[in-house]
GROMACS .gro file of C-alpha atoms in nm:
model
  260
    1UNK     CA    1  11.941  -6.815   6.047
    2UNK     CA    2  11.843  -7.161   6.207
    3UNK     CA    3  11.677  -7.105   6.597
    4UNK     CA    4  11.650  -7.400   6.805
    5UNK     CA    5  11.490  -7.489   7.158
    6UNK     CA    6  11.346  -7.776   7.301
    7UNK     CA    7  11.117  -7.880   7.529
    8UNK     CA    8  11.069  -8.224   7.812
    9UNK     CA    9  10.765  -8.287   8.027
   10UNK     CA   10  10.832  -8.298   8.368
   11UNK     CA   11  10.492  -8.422   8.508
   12UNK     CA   12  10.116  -8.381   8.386
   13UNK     CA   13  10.116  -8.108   8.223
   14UNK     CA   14  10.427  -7.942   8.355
   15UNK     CA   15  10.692  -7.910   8.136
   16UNK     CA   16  11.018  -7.751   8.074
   17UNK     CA   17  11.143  -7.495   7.793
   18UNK     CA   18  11.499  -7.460   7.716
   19UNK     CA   19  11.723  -7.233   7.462
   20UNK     CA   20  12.073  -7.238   7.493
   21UNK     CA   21  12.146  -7.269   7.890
   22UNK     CA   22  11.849  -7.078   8.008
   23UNK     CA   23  11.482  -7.245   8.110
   24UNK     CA   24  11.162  -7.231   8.194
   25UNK     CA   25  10.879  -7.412   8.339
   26UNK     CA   26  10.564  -7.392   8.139
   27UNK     CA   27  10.226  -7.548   8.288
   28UNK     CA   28   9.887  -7.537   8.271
   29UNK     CA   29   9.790  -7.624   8.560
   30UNK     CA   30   9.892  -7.344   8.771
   31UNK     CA   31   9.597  -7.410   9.048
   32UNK     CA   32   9.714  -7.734   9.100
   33UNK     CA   33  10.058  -7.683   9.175
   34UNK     CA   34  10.045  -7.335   9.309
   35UNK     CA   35  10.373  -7.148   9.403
   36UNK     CA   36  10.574  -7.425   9.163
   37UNK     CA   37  10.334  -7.315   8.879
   38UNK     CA   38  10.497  -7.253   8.552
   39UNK     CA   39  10.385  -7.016   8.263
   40UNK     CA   40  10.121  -7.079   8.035
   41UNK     CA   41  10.248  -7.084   7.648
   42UNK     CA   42  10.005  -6.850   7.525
   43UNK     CA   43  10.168  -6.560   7.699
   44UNK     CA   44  10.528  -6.651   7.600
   45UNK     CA   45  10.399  -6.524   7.235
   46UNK     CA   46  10.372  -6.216   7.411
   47UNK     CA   47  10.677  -6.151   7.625
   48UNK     CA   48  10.821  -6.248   7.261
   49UNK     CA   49  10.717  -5.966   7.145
   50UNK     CA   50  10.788  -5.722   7.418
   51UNK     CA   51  11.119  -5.813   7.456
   52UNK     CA   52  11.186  -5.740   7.083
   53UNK     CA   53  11.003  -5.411   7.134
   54UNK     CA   54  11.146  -5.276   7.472
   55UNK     CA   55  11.486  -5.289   7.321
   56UNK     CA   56  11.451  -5.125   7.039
   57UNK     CA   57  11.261  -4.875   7.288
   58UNK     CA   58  11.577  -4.815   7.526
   59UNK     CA   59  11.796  -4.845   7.266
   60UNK     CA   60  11.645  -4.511   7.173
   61UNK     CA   61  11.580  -4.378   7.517
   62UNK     CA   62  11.836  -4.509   7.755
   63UNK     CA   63  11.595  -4.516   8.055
   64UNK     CA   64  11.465  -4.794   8.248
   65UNK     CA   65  11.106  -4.820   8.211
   66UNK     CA   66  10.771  -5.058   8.297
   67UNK     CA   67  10.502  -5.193   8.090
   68UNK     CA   68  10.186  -5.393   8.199
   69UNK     CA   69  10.068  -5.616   7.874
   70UNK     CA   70   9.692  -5.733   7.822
   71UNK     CA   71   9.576  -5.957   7.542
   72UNK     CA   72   9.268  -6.118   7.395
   73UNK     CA   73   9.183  -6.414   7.296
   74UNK     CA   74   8.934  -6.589   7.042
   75UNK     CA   75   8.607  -6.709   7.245
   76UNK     CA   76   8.613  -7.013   7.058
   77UNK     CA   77   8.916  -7.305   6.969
   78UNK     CA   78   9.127  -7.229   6.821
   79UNK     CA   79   9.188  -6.989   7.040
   80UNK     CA   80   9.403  -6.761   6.878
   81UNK     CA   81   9.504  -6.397   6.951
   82UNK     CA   82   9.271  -6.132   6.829
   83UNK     CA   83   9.445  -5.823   7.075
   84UNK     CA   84   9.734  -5.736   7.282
   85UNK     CA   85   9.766  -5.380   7.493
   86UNK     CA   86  10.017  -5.229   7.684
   87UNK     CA   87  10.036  -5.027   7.948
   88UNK     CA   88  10.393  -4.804   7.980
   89UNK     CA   89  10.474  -4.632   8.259
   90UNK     CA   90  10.768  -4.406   8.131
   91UNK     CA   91  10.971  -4.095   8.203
   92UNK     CA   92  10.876  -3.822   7.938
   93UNK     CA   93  11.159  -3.869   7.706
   94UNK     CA   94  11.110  -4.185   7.613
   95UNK     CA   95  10.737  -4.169   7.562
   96UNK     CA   96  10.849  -4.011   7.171
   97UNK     CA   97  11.037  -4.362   7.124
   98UNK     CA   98  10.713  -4.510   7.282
   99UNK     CA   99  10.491  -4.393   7.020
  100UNK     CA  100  10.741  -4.470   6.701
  101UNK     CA  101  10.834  -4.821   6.808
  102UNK     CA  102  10.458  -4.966   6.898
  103UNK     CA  103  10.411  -5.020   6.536
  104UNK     CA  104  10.375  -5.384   6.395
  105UNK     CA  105  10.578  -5.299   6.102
  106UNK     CA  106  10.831  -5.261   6.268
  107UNK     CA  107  10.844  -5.592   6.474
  108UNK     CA  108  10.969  -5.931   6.306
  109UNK     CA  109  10.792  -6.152   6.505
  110UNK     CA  110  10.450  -5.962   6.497
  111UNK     CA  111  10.544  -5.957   6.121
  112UNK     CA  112  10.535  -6.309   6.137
  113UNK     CA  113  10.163  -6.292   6.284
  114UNK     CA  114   9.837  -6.247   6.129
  115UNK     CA  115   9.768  -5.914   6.044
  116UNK     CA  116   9.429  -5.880   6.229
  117UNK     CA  117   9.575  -5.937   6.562
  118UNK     CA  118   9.526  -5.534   6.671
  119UNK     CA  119   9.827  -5.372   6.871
  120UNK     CA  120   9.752  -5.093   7.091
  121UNK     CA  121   9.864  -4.947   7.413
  122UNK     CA  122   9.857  -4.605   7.614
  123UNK     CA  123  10.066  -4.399   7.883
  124UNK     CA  124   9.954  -4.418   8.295
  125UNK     CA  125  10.062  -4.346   8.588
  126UNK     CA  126   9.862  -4.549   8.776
  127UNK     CA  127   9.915  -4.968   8.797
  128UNK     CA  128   9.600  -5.150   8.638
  129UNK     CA  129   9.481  -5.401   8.817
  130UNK     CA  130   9.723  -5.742   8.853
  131UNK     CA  131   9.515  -6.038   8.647
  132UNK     CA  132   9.677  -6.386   8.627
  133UNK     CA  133   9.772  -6.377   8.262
  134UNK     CA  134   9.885  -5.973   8.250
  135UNK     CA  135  10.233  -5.939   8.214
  136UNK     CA  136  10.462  -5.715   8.433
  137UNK     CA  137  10.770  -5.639   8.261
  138UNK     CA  138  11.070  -5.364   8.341
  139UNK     CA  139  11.305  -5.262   8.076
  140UNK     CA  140  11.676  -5.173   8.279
  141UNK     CA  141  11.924  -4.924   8.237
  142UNK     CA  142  12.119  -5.240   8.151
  143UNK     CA  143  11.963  -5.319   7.830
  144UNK     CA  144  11.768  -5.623   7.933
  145UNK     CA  145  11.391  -5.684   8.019
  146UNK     CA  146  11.285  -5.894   8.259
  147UNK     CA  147  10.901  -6.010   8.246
  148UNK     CA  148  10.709  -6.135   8.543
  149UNK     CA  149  10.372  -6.352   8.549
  150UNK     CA  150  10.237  -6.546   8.856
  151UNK     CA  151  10.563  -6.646   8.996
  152UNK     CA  152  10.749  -6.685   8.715
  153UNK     CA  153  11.058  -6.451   8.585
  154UNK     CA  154  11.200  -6.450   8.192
  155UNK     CA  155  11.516  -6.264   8.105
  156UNK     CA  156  11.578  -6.162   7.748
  157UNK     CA  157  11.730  -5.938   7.523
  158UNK     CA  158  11.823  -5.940   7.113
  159UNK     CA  159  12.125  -6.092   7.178
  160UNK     CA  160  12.083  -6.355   7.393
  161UNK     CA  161  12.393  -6.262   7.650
  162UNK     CA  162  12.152  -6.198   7.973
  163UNK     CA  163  11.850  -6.486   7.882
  164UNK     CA  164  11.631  -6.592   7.570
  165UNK     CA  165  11.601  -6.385   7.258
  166UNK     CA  166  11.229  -6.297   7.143
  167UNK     CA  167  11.325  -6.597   6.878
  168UNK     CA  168  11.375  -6.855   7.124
  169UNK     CA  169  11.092  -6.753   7.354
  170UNK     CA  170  10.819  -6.761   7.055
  171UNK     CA  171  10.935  -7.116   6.958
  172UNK     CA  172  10.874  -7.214   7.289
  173UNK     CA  173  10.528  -7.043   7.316
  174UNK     CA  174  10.435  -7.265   6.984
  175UNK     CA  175  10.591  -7.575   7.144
  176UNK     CA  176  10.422  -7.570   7.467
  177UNK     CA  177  10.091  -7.487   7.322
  178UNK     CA  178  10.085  -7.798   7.081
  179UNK     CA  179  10.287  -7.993   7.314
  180UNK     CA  180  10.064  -7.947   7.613
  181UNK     CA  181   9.750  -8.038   7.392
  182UNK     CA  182   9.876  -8.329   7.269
  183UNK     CA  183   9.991  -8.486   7.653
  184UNK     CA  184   9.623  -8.406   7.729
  185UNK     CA  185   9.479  -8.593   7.413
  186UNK     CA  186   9.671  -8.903   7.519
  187UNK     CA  187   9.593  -8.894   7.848
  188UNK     CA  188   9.243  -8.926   7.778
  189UNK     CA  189   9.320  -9.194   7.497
  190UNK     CA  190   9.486  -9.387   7.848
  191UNK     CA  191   9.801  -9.393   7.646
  192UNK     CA  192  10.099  -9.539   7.860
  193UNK     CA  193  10.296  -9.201   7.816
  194UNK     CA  194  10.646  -9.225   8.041
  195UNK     CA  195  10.808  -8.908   7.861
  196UNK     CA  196  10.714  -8.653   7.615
  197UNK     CA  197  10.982  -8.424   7.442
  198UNK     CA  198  10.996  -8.173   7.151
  199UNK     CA  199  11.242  -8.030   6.946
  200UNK     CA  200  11.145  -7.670   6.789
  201UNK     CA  201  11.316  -7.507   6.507
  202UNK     CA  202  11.287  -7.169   6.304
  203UNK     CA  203  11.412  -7.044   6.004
  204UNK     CA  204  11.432  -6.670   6.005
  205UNK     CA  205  11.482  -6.447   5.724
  206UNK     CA  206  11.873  -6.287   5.776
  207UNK     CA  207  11.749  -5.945   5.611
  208UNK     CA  208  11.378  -5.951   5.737
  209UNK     CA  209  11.400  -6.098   6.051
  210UNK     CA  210  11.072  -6.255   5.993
  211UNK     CA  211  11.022  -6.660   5.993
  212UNK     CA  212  11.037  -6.839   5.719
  213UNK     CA  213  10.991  -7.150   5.844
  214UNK     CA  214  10.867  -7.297   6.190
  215UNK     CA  215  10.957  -7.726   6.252
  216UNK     CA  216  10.839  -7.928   6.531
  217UNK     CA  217  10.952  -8.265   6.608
  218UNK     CA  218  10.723  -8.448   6.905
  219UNK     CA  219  10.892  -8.760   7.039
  220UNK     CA  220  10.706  -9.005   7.297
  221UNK     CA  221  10.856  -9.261   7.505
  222UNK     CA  222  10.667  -9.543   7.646
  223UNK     CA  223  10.372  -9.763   7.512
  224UNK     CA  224  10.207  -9.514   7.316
  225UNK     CA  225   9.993  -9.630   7.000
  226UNK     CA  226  10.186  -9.419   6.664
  227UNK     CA  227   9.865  -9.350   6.504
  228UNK     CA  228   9.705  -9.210   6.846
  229UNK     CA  229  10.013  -9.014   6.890
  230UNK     CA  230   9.980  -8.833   6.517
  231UNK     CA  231   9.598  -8.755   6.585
  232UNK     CA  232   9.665  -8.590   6.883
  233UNK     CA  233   9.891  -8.381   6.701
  234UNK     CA  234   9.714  -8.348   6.408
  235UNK     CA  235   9.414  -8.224   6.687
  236UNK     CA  236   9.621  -7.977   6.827
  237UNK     CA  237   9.751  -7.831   6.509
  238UNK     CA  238   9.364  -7.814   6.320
  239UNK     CA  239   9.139  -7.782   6.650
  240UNK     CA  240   9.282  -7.643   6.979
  241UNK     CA  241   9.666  -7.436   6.962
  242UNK     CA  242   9.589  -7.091   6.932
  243UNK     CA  243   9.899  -6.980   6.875
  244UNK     CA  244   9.974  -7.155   6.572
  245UNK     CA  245   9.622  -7.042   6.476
  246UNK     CA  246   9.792  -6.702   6.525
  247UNK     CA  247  10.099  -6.785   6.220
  248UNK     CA  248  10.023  -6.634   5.918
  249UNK     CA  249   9.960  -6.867   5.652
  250UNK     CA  250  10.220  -6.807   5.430
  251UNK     CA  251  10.440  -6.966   5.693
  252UNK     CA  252  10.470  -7.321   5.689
  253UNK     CA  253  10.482  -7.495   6.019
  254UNK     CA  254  10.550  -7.881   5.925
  255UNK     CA  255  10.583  -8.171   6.201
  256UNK     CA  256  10.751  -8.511   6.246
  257UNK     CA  257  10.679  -8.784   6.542
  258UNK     CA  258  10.853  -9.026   6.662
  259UNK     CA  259  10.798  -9.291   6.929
  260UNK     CA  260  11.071  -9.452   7.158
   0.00000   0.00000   0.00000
């Protein structure tokens, strides 16, 4: 199964994710345009995950339900992730679904992580405290989740009818993660960058679920030096993306460029 989204730079550092019909804004440089901020990449990985997992959760339970998501990074670039927690704040029956469904084995896209990356989470009542990057998400009685961070709302489910599918979201967390490192490499090499785009594509596994196979074409219009453009890339992919630092290594993520 081919998955496909792409993504265009709007300003800066401010770009713009797209699957199918449905977008988002990604950006990291939320202090600098405030309410208009978009999401950072790194957390997309995450509401990738959830939304994969709440399903399967109220698929099981049939109750709407909230979750509150943490995650650690790596001190040092690449910064990869090393842990993600969740809070759930759940009626009692569904905390047994809860408990069976927060397992990595179970989840195609975690399966497609490094191992290492440690998954835990516990039951509250009471709201931990609201950081930029945690992630507020509520699974409906509808069978959808919607995830909130700063001022920024994602709707997904497995099938794609109400928003993205945990697919399409993680190709865009990998996209905007290189993408946005590479903008900032040629802005500091003063390259005459008018417009930046990306095309993402993954391969998934039809039985497994898991990718096979992760593609990213980068595409630059405007009076940008070729062999600038490929080491900004190539810096991104070796040095500074931490969530392609977070692919396991037995699956390949190649590259083209282009410039226009």
């Amino acid at each position: 199964m081919e998955i496909k989204a792409t993504i265009t730079q709007v300003e800066g550092l401010q770009l713009v994710g797209t699957a199918r019909k449905t977008s988002i804004v990604l950006d990291t440089t939320p202090k600098v345009h405030g309410k208009d901020a978009g999401m950072t990449p790194k957390p997309l990985t995450v509401v990738s995950i959830l939304t994969e997992l709440l399903h399967r959760i109220w698929k099981e339970c049939g109750k709407a339900f909230k979750v509150y998501t943490d995650y650690t990074l790596a001190t040092e670039h690449p910064k990869r992730f090393v842990k993600i927690h969740y809070y759930f704040i759940a009626p009692e029956e569904c905390k047994e679904s809860i408990t069976k469904h927060v397992d990595r084995n179970l989840s195609p896209i975690l399966k497609s992580l490094k191992e290492d990356i440690e998954i835990s989470y516990e039951f509250t009542d009471i709201l931990p405290e609201i950081e930029e990057e945690k992630i507020f998400s509520i699974q409906t009685c509808d069978g959808y989740s919607i995830h909130f961070l700063r001022n920024n709302v994602i709707t997904g489910d497995v099938d794609g009818k109400w928003g993205m599918t945990p697919y399409e979201i993680f190709l865009l967390s990998l996209g905007g993660c290189t993408g946005m490192d590479s903008i900032s490499i040629l802005i500091k090499m003063k390259q005459d960058l008018k417009r930046y785009r990306m095309e993402i594509l993954g391969e998934v596994d039809d039985n497994t679920g898991v990718f096979t196979k992760l593609h990213v074409k980068y595409i630059a219009e405007g009076n940008v030096d070729e062999a600038k453009l490929k080491k900004s890339i190539d810096l991104s992919r070796e040095r500074y993306c931490g969530v392609q630092a977070s692919i396991r290594e037995n699956i390949p993520v190649t590259y083209e460029y282009e410039v226009r």
